[in-house]
Coordinates of C-alpha atoms in Angstrom, one line a residue:
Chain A
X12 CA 16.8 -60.5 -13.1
X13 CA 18.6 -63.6 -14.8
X14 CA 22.2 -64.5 -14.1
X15 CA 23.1 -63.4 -17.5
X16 CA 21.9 -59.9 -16.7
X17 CA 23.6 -59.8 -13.2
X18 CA 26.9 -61.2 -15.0
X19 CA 26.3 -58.9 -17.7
X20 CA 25.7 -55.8 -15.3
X21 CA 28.5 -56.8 -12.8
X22 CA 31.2 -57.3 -15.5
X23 CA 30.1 -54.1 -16.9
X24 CA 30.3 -52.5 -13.5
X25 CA 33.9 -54.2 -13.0
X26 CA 35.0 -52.8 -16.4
X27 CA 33.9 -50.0 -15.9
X28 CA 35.8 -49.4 -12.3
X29 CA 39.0 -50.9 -14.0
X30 CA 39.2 -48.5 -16.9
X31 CA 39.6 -46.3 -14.2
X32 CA 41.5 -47.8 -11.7
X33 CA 43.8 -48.5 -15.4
X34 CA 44.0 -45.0 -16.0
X35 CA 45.3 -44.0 -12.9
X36 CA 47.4 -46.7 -12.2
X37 CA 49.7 -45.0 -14.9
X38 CA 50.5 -42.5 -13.0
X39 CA 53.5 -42.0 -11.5
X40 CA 51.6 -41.0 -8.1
X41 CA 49.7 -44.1 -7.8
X42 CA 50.2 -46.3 -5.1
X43 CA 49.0 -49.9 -4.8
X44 CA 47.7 -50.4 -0.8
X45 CA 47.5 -54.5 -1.2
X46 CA 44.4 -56.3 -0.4
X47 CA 43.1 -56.1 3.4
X48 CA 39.4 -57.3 1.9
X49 CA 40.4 -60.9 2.9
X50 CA 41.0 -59.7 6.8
X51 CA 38.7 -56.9 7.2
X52 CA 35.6 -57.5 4.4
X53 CA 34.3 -55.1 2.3
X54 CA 36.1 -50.8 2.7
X55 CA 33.6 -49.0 4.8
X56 CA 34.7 -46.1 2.7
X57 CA 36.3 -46.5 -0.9
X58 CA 36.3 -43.7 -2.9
X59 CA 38.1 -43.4 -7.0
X60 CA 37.5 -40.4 -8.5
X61 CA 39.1 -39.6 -12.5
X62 CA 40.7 -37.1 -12.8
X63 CA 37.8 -36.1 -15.9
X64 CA 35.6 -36.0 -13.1
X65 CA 37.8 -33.6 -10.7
X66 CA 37.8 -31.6 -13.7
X67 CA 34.6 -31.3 -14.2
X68 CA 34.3 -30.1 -10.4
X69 CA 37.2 -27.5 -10.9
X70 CA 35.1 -26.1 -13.5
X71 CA 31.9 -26.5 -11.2
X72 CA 33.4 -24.2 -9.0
X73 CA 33.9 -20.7 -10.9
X74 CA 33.5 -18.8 -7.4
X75 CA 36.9 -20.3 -6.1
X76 CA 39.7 -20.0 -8.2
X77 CA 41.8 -21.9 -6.2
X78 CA 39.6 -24.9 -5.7
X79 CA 39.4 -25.2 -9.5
X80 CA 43.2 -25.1 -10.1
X81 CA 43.9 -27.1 -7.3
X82 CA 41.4 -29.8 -9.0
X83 CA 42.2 -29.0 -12.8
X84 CA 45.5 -30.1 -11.9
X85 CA 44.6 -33.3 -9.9
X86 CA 44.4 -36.6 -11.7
X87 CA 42.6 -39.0 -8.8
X88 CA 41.7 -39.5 -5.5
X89 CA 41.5 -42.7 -3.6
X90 CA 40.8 -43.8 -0.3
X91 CA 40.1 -46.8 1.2
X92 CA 38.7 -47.0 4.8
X93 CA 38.7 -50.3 6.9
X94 CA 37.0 -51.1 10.2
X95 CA 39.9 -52.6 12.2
X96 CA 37.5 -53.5 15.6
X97 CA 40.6 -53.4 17.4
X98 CA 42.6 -56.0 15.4
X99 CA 45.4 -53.9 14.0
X100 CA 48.1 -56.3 13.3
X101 CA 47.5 -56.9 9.5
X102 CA 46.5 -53.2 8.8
X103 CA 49.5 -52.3 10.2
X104 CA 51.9 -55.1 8.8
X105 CA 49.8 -54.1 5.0
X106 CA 51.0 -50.3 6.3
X107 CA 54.6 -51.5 6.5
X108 CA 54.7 -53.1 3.3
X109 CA 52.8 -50.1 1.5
X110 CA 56.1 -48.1 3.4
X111 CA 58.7 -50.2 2.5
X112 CA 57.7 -50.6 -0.9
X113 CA 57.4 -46.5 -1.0
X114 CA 60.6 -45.6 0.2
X115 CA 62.1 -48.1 -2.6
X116 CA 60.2 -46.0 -5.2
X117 CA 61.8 -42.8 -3.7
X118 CA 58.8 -41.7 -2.4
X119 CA 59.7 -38.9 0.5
X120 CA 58.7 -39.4 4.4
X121 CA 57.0 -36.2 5.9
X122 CA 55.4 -37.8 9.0
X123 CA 55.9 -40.9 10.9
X124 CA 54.2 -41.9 14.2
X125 CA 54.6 -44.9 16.0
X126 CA 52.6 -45.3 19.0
X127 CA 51.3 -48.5 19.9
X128 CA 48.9 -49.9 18.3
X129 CA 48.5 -47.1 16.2
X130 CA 50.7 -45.3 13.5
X131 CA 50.4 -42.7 10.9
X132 CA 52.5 -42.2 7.7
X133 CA 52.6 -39.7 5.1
X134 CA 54.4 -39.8 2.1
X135 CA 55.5 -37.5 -1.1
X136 CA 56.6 -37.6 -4.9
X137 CA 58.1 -35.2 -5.5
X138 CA 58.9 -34.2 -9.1
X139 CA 61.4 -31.0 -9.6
X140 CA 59.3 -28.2 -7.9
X141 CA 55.9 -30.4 -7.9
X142 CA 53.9 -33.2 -6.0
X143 CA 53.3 -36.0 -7.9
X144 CA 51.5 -37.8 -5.3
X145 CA 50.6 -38.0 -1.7
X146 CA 50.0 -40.8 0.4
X147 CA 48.4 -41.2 4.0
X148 CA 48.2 -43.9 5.9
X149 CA 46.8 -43.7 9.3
X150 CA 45.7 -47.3 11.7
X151 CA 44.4 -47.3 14.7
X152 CA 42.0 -49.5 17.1
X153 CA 38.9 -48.0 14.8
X154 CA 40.0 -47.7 11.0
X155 CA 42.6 -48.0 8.6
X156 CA 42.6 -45.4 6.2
X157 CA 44.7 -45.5 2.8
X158 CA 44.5 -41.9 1.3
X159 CA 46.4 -41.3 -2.3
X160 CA 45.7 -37.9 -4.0
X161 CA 47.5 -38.0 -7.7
X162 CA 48.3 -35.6 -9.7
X163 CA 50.2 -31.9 -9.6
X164 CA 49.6 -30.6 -6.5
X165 CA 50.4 -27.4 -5.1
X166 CA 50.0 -27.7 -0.8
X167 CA 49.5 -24.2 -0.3
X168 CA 46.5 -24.5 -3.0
X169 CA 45.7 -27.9 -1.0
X170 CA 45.5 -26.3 2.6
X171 CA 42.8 -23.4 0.7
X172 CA 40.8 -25.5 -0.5
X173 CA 40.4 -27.7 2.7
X174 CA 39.1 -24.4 3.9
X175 CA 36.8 -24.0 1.0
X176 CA 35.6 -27.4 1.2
X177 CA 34.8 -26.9 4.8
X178 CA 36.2 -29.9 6.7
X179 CA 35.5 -30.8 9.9
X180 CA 38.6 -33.3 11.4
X181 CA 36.1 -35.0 13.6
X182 CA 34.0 -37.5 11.7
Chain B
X61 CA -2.6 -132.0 -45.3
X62 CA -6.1 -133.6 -45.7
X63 CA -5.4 -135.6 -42.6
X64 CA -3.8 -133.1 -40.4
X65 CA -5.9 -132.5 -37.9
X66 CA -5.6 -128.4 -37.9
X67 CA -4.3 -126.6 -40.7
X68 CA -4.0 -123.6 -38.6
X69 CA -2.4 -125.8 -35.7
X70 CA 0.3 -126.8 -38.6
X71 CA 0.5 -123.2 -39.5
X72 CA 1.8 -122.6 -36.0
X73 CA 4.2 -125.3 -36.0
X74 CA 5.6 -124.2 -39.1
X75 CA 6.2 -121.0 -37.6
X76 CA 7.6 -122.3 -34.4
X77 CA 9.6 -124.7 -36.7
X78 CA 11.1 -121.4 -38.3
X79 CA 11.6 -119.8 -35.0
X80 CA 14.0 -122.4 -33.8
X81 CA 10.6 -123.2 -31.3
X82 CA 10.1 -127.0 -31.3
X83 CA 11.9 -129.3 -29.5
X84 CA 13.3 -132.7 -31.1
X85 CA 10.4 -134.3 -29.9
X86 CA 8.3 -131.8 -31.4
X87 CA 10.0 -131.3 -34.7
X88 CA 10.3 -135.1 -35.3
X89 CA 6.7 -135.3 -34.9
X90 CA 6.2 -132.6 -37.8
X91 CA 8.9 -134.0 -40.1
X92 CA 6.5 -137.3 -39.5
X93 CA 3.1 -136.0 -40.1
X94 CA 5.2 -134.5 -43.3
X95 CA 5.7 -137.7 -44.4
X96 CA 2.3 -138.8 -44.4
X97 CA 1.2 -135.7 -46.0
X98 CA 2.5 -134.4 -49.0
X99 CA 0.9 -131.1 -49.1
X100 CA 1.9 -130.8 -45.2
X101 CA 5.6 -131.6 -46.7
X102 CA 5.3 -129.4 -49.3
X103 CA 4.2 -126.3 -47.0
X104 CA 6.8 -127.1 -44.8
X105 CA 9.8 -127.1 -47.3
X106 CA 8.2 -124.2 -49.1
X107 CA 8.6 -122.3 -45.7
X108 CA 12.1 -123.2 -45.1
X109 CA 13.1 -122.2 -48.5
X110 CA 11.5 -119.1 -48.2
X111 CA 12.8 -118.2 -44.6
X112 CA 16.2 -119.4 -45.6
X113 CA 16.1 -116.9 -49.0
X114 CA 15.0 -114.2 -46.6
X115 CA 17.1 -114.5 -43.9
X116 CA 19.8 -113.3 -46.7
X117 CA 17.8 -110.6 -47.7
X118 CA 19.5 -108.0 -46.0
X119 CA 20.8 -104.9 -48.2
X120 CA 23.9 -105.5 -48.5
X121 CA 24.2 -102.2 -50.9
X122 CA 25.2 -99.6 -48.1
X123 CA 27.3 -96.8 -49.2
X124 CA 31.2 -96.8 -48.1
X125 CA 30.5 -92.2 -47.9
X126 CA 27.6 -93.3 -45.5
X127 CA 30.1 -95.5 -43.3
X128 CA 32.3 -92.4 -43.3
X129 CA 30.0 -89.8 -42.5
X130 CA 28.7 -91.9 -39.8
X131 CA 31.6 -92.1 -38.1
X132 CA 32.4 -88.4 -38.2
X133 CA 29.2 -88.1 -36.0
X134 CA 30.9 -87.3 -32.9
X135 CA 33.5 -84.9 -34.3
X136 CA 31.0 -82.6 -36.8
X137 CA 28.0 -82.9 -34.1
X138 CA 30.5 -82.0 -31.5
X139 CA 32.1 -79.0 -33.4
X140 CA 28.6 -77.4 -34.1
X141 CA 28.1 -77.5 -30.4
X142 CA 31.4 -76.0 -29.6
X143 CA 30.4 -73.0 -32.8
X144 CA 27.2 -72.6 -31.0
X145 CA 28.6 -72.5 -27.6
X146 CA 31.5 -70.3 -28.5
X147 CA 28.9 -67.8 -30.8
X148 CA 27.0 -67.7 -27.8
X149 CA 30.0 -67.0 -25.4
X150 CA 31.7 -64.7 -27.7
X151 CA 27.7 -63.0 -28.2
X152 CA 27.7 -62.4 -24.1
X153 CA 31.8 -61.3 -24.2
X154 CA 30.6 -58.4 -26.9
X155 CA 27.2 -57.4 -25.3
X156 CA 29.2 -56.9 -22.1
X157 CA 32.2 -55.0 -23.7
X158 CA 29.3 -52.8 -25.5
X159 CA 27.4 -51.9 -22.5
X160 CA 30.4 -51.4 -20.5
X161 CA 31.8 -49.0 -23.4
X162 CA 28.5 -47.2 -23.0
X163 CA 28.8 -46.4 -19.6
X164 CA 32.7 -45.7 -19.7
X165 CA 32.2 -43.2 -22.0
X166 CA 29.1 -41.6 -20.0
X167 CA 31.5 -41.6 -17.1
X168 CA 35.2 -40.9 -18.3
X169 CA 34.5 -40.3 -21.6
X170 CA 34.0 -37.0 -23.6
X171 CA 30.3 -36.3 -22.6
X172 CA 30.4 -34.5 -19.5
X173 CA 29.0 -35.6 -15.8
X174 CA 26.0 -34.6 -14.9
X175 CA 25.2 -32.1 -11.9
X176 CA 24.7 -35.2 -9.7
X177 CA 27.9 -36.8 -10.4
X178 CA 29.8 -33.5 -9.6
X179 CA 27.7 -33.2 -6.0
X180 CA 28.9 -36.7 -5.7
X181 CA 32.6 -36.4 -6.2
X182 CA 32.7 -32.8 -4.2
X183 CA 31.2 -34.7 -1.3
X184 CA 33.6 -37.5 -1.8
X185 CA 36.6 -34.8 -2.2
X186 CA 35.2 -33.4 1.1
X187 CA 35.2 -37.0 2.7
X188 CA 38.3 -37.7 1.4
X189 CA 40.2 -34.3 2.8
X190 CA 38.2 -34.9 6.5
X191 CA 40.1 -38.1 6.4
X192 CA 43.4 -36.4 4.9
X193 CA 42.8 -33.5 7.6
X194 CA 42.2 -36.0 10.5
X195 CA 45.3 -38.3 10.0
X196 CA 47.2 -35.2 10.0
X197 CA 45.6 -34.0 13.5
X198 CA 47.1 -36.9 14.6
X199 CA 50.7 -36.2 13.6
X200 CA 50.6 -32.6 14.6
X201 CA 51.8 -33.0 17.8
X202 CA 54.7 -34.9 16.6
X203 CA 55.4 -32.4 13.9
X204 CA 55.2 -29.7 17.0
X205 CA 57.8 -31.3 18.6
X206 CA 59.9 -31.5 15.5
X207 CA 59.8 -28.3 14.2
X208 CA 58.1 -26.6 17.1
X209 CA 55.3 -25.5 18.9
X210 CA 54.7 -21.7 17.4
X211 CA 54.9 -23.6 14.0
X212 CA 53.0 -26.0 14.7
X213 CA 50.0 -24.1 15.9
X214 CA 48.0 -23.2 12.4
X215 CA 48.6 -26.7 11.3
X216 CA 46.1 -28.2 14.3
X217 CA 43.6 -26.6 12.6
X218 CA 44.4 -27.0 8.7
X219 CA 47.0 -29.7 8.8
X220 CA 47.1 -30.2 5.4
X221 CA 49.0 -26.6 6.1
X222 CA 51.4 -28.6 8.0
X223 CA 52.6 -30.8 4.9
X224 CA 52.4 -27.7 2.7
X225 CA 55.3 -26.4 5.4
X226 CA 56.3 -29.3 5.7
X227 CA 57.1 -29.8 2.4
X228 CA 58.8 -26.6 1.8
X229 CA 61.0 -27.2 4.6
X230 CA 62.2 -30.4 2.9
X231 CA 62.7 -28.4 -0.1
X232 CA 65.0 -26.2 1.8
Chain C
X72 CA 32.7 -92.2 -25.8
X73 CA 33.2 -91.8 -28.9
X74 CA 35.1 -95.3 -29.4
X75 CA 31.9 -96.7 -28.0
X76 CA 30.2 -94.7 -30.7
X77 CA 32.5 -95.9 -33.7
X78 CA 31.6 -99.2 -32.4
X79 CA 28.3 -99.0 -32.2
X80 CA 28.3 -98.0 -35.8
X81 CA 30.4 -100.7 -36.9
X82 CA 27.9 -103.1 -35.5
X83 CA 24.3 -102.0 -35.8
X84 CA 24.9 -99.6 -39.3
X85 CA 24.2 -102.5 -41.9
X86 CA 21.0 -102.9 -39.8
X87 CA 19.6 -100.0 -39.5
X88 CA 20.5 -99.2 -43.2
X89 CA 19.0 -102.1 -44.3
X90 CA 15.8 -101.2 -42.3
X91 CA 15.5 -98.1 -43.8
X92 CA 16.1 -99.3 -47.2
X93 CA 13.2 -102.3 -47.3
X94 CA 10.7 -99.6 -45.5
X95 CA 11.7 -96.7 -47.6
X96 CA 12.7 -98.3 -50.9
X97 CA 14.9 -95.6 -52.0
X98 CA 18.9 -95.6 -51.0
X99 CA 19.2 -91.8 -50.8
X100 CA 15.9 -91.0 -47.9
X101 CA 17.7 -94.5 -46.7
X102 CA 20.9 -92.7 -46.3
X103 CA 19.4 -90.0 -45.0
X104 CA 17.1 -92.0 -41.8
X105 CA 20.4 -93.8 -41.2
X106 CA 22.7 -90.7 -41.0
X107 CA 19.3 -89.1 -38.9
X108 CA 19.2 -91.9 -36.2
X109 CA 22.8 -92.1 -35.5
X110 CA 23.0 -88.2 -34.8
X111 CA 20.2 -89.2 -32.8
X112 CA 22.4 -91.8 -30.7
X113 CA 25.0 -89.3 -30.6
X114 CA 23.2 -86.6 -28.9
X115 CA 21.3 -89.1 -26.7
X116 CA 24.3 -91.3 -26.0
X117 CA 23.7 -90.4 -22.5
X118 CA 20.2 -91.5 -21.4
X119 CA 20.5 -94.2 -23.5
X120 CA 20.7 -98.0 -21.9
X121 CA 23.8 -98.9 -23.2
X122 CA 22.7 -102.5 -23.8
X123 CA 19.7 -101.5 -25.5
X124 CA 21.4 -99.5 -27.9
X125 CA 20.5 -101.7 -31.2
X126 CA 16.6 -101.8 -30.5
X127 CA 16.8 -98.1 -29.9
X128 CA 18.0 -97.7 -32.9
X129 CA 16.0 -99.5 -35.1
X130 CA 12.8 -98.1 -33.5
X131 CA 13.8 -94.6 -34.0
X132 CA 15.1 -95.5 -37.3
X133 CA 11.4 -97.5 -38.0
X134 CA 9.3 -94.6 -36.6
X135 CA 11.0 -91.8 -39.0
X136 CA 11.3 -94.1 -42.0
X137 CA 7.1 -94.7 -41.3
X138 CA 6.9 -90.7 -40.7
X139 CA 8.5 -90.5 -43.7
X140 CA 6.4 -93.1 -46.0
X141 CA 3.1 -91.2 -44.4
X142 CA 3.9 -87.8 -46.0
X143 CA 5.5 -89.7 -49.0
X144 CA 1.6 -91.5 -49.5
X145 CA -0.2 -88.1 -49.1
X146 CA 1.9 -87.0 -52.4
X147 CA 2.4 -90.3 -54.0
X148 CA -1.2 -92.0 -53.8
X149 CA -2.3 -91.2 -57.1
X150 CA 1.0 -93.1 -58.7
X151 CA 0.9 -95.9 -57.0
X152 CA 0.5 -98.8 -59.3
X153 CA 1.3 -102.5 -59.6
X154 CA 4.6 -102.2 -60.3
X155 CA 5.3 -104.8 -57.2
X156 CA 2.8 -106.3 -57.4
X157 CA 3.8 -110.4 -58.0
X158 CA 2.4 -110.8 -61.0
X159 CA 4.5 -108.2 -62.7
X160 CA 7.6 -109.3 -60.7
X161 CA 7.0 -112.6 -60.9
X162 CA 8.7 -111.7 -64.1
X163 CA 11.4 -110.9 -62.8
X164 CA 13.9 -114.3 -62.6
X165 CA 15.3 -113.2 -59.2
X166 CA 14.0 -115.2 -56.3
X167 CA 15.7 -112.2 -54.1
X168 CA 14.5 -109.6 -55.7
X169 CA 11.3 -110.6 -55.6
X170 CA 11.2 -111.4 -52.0
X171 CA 12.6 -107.4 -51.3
X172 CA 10.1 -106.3 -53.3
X173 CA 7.1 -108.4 -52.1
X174 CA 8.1 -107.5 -48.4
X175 CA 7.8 -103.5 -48.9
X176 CA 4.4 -104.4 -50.5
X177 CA 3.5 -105.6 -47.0
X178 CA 1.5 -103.9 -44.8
X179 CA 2.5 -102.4 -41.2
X180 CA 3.8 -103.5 -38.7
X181 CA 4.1 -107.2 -41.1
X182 CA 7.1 -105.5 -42.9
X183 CA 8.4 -104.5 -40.2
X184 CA 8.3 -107.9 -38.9
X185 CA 9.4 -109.8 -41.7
X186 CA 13.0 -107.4 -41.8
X187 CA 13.4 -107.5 -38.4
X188 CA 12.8 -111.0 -37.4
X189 CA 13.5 -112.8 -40.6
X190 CA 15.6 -110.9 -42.3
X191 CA 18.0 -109.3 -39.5
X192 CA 17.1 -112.4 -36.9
X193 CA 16.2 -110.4 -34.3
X194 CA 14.8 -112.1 -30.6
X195 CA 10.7 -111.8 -30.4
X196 CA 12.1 -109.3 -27.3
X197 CA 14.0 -107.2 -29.2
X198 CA 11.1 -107.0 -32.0
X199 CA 8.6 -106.3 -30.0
X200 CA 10.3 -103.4 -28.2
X201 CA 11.1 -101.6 -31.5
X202 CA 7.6 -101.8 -32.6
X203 CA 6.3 -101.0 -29.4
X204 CA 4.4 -104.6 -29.8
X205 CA 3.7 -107.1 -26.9
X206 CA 5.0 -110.9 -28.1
X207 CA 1.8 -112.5 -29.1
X208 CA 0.9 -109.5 -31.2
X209 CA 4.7 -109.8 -32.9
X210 CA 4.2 -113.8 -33.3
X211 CA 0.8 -113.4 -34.7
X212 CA 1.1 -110.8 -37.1
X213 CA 4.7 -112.0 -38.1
X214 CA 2.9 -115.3 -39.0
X215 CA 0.2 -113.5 -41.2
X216 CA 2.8 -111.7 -42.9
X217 CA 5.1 -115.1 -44.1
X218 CA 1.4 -116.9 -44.6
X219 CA 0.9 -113.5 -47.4
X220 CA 4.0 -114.2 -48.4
X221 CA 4.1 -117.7 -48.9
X222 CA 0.5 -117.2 -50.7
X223 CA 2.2 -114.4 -52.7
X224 CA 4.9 -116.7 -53.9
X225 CA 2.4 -119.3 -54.9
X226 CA 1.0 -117.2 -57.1
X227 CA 4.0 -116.5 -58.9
X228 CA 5.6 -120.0 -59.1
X229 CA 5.0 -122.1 -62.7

């Protein structure tokens, strides 16, 4: 393959993943984590999906009602997953920033735990009677992981369709 | 030139004598054997006369427009270059927006994913809620303590639960 | 760079023009090699020896003019008279004229010769790079073509 074709391919790849990272970032439950590529390399998870696409699966899934008005009403889902191979200090500092900058936008604490070396935050926006967004943050010796869900979201519906989905809290 | 010794030999020096080739020495021994020789004489001025007529022979009849367009070489040669290196940029910039359209619209756009694409995302939803689920086993202990232990008991296993509660309690 | 360009126009155009014009005999394709080989030095300006610049010119500007007099032959044979011949322009009461036109009746590489030696003034170097000559080739066929000339002159004169 020339270089024109892997230019070609790569800024069609970029474009492609920044007409969606665009589209959410308009939302009022977006949240920008910073840049720990620079420290930590390359996510070992990083996950964007549109909300056209959670559509889509809330329509795939006509046997659970729930599970497709929970995700008919979501607009994205990020996460970005770091190895941290014990060196937490700039996953953390990034986590404070993420905080601070949160708690100026009015974003609402639900969790906070501070242990050393480790610490977990979670974070609402709430609109009226609705979620607007969630964020969890969560470093520790092994991983950071930056967790934004966007949309309208209903926790009871949330908590349902964790069950549908099956999910197993040890990875 | 009956008495030269070579015409071709004169011949030579004639040239050289055009040439600016002889020395003093040389040339005064020409000029000398011209002056024996009328024919040698005779060749010899007719050479200089014609050298001298030719030597101002150059055309002199050059067009001023040439002078001009000569000396917008640089400036036309270098704009063609720029055309054809900005047609050839601007050619990659729209190939790339094209193909990246294309697969915008197969991904975001109106058409619809295909079966693969959903299986993807569900897996990556799943992911995505193990992770959600696990950050919040963390804090369940914490949120025992807070809001206490019966409460807190359903939400070690679903803790996404835990910030549905938890939420409503910070609607209260 | 382009300064250096402007300036090597300034210097070397009435000479490459007036190459063109004795090999081609026609001021428009004379305009045309002249405008050609400086484009040429423009797009070349970099792997060009700067202090060679003037021979390169006039051998690029010899070779397409020659180029151009070859296809202009294959077309033109047939109408080729004596039009320059000396007897008809011994008529003529210009001594220059004459001359101009009894040098493009000369042969290759004598025409060349004659403009570049004795009518530009040109070093035997410089000559015998833009013809791709060695010297004794230049000095020998340069002194055929001013013998044909001086013969051709003879003719003419009362």
């Amino acid at each position: 393959m020339n270089k024109w074709m892997i230019a070609v391919l790569t800024a069609t790849l970029s474009l492609s993943a920044m007409a969606q990272q665009d589209e959410l970032e308009e939302l009022p439950g977006y949240v920008e984590f910073g840049e720990l590529k620079s420290v930590y390399g390359e996510p070992k998870v990083m996950i964007n999906i549109g909300g056209t696409l959670l559509n889509f699966m809330g329509a795939a899934s006509k046997h659970d009602p729930e599970a497709a008005a929970l995700l008919k009403n979501l607009q994205g889902v990020r996460i970005n997953v770091y190895s941290t191979e014990g060196q937490t200090g700039p996953a953390l500092e990034q986590l404070t920033k993420v905080k601070n900058m949160l708690q100026e936008q009015d974003w609402e604490p639900i969790v906070q735990v501070r242990e050393t070396g480790e610490e977990v935050q979670i974070f609402m926006k709430v609109d009226g009677e609705a979620m607007q967004g969630l964020v969890v943050m969560a470093v520790d010796g092994d991983e950071a992981v930056f967790i934004n869900i966007i949309g309208m979201i209903d926790p009871s519906q949330l908590a349902e369709v964790m069950e549908q989905f099956d999910v197993a809290v040890d990875l | 030139m009956n008495n030269s010794p070579d015409k071709s030999s004169w011949e030579e020096k004639i040239n050289a004598l055009l040439d600016g080739e002889l020395n003093e020495e040389q040339a005064k021994s020409l000029w000398a054997a011209a002056e024996r020789d009328s024919a040698l004489d005779g060749a010899i001025n007719e050479a200089v006369e014609l050298h001298r007529v030719v030597a101002k022979l150059q055309f002199n009849d050059m067009p001023r427009s040439l002078g001009r367009k000569l000396r917008q070489i640089p400036r036309q040669t270098s704009a063609h270059e720029r055309s054809g290196f900005l047609q050839l940029r601007w050619g990659m910039v729209a190939a790339t927006v094209l193909v990246a359209l294309m697969i915008t619209v197969s991904q975001v756009g109106p058409g619809e994913p295909s079966e693969a694409e959903i299986a993807q995302g569900r897996r990556d939803f799943n992911l995505t809620l193990t992770y959600l689920a696990r950050a919040s086993s963390r804090t369940s202990s914490q949120i025992a303590s807070n809001i206490g232990r019966g409460f807190s008991a359903p939400v070690t296993r679903h803790t996404v639960r835990v910030i549905s509660d938890q939420f409503k309690l910070n609607r209260e | 760079m382009r300064r250096k360009f402007q300036k090597w126009v300034e210097s070397y155009q009435e000479d490459v023009w007036s190459l063109a014009r004795y090999l081609l005999q026609d001021a428009s394709e004379a305009e045309d090699e002249t405008q050609e080989a400086f484009i040429k030095l423009w797009n070349q300006r970099k792997t060009i020896d700067p202090g060679r610049i003037k021979p390169w010119l006039l051998k690029v500007t010899r070779n397409a003019c020659l180029d151009r007099l070859r296809r202009r032959r294959h077309i033109t044979d047939v109408q080729t008279g004596d039009s320059h011949g000396p007897v008809a322009v011994a008529q003529r009461d210009e001594m220059g004229r004459w001359l101009k036109a009894a040098i493009a009746d000369l042969e290759e590489p004598y025409r060349s010769l004659v403009v570049l030696r004795d009518v530009q003034q040109h070093s035997y170097e410089e000559v015998a790079r833009i013809t791709d000559l060695n010297m004794s080739q230049v000095k020998v066929y340069l002194h055929r073509a001013r013998k044909q000339l001086r013969e051709q002159l003879t003719e003419i004169r009362p």
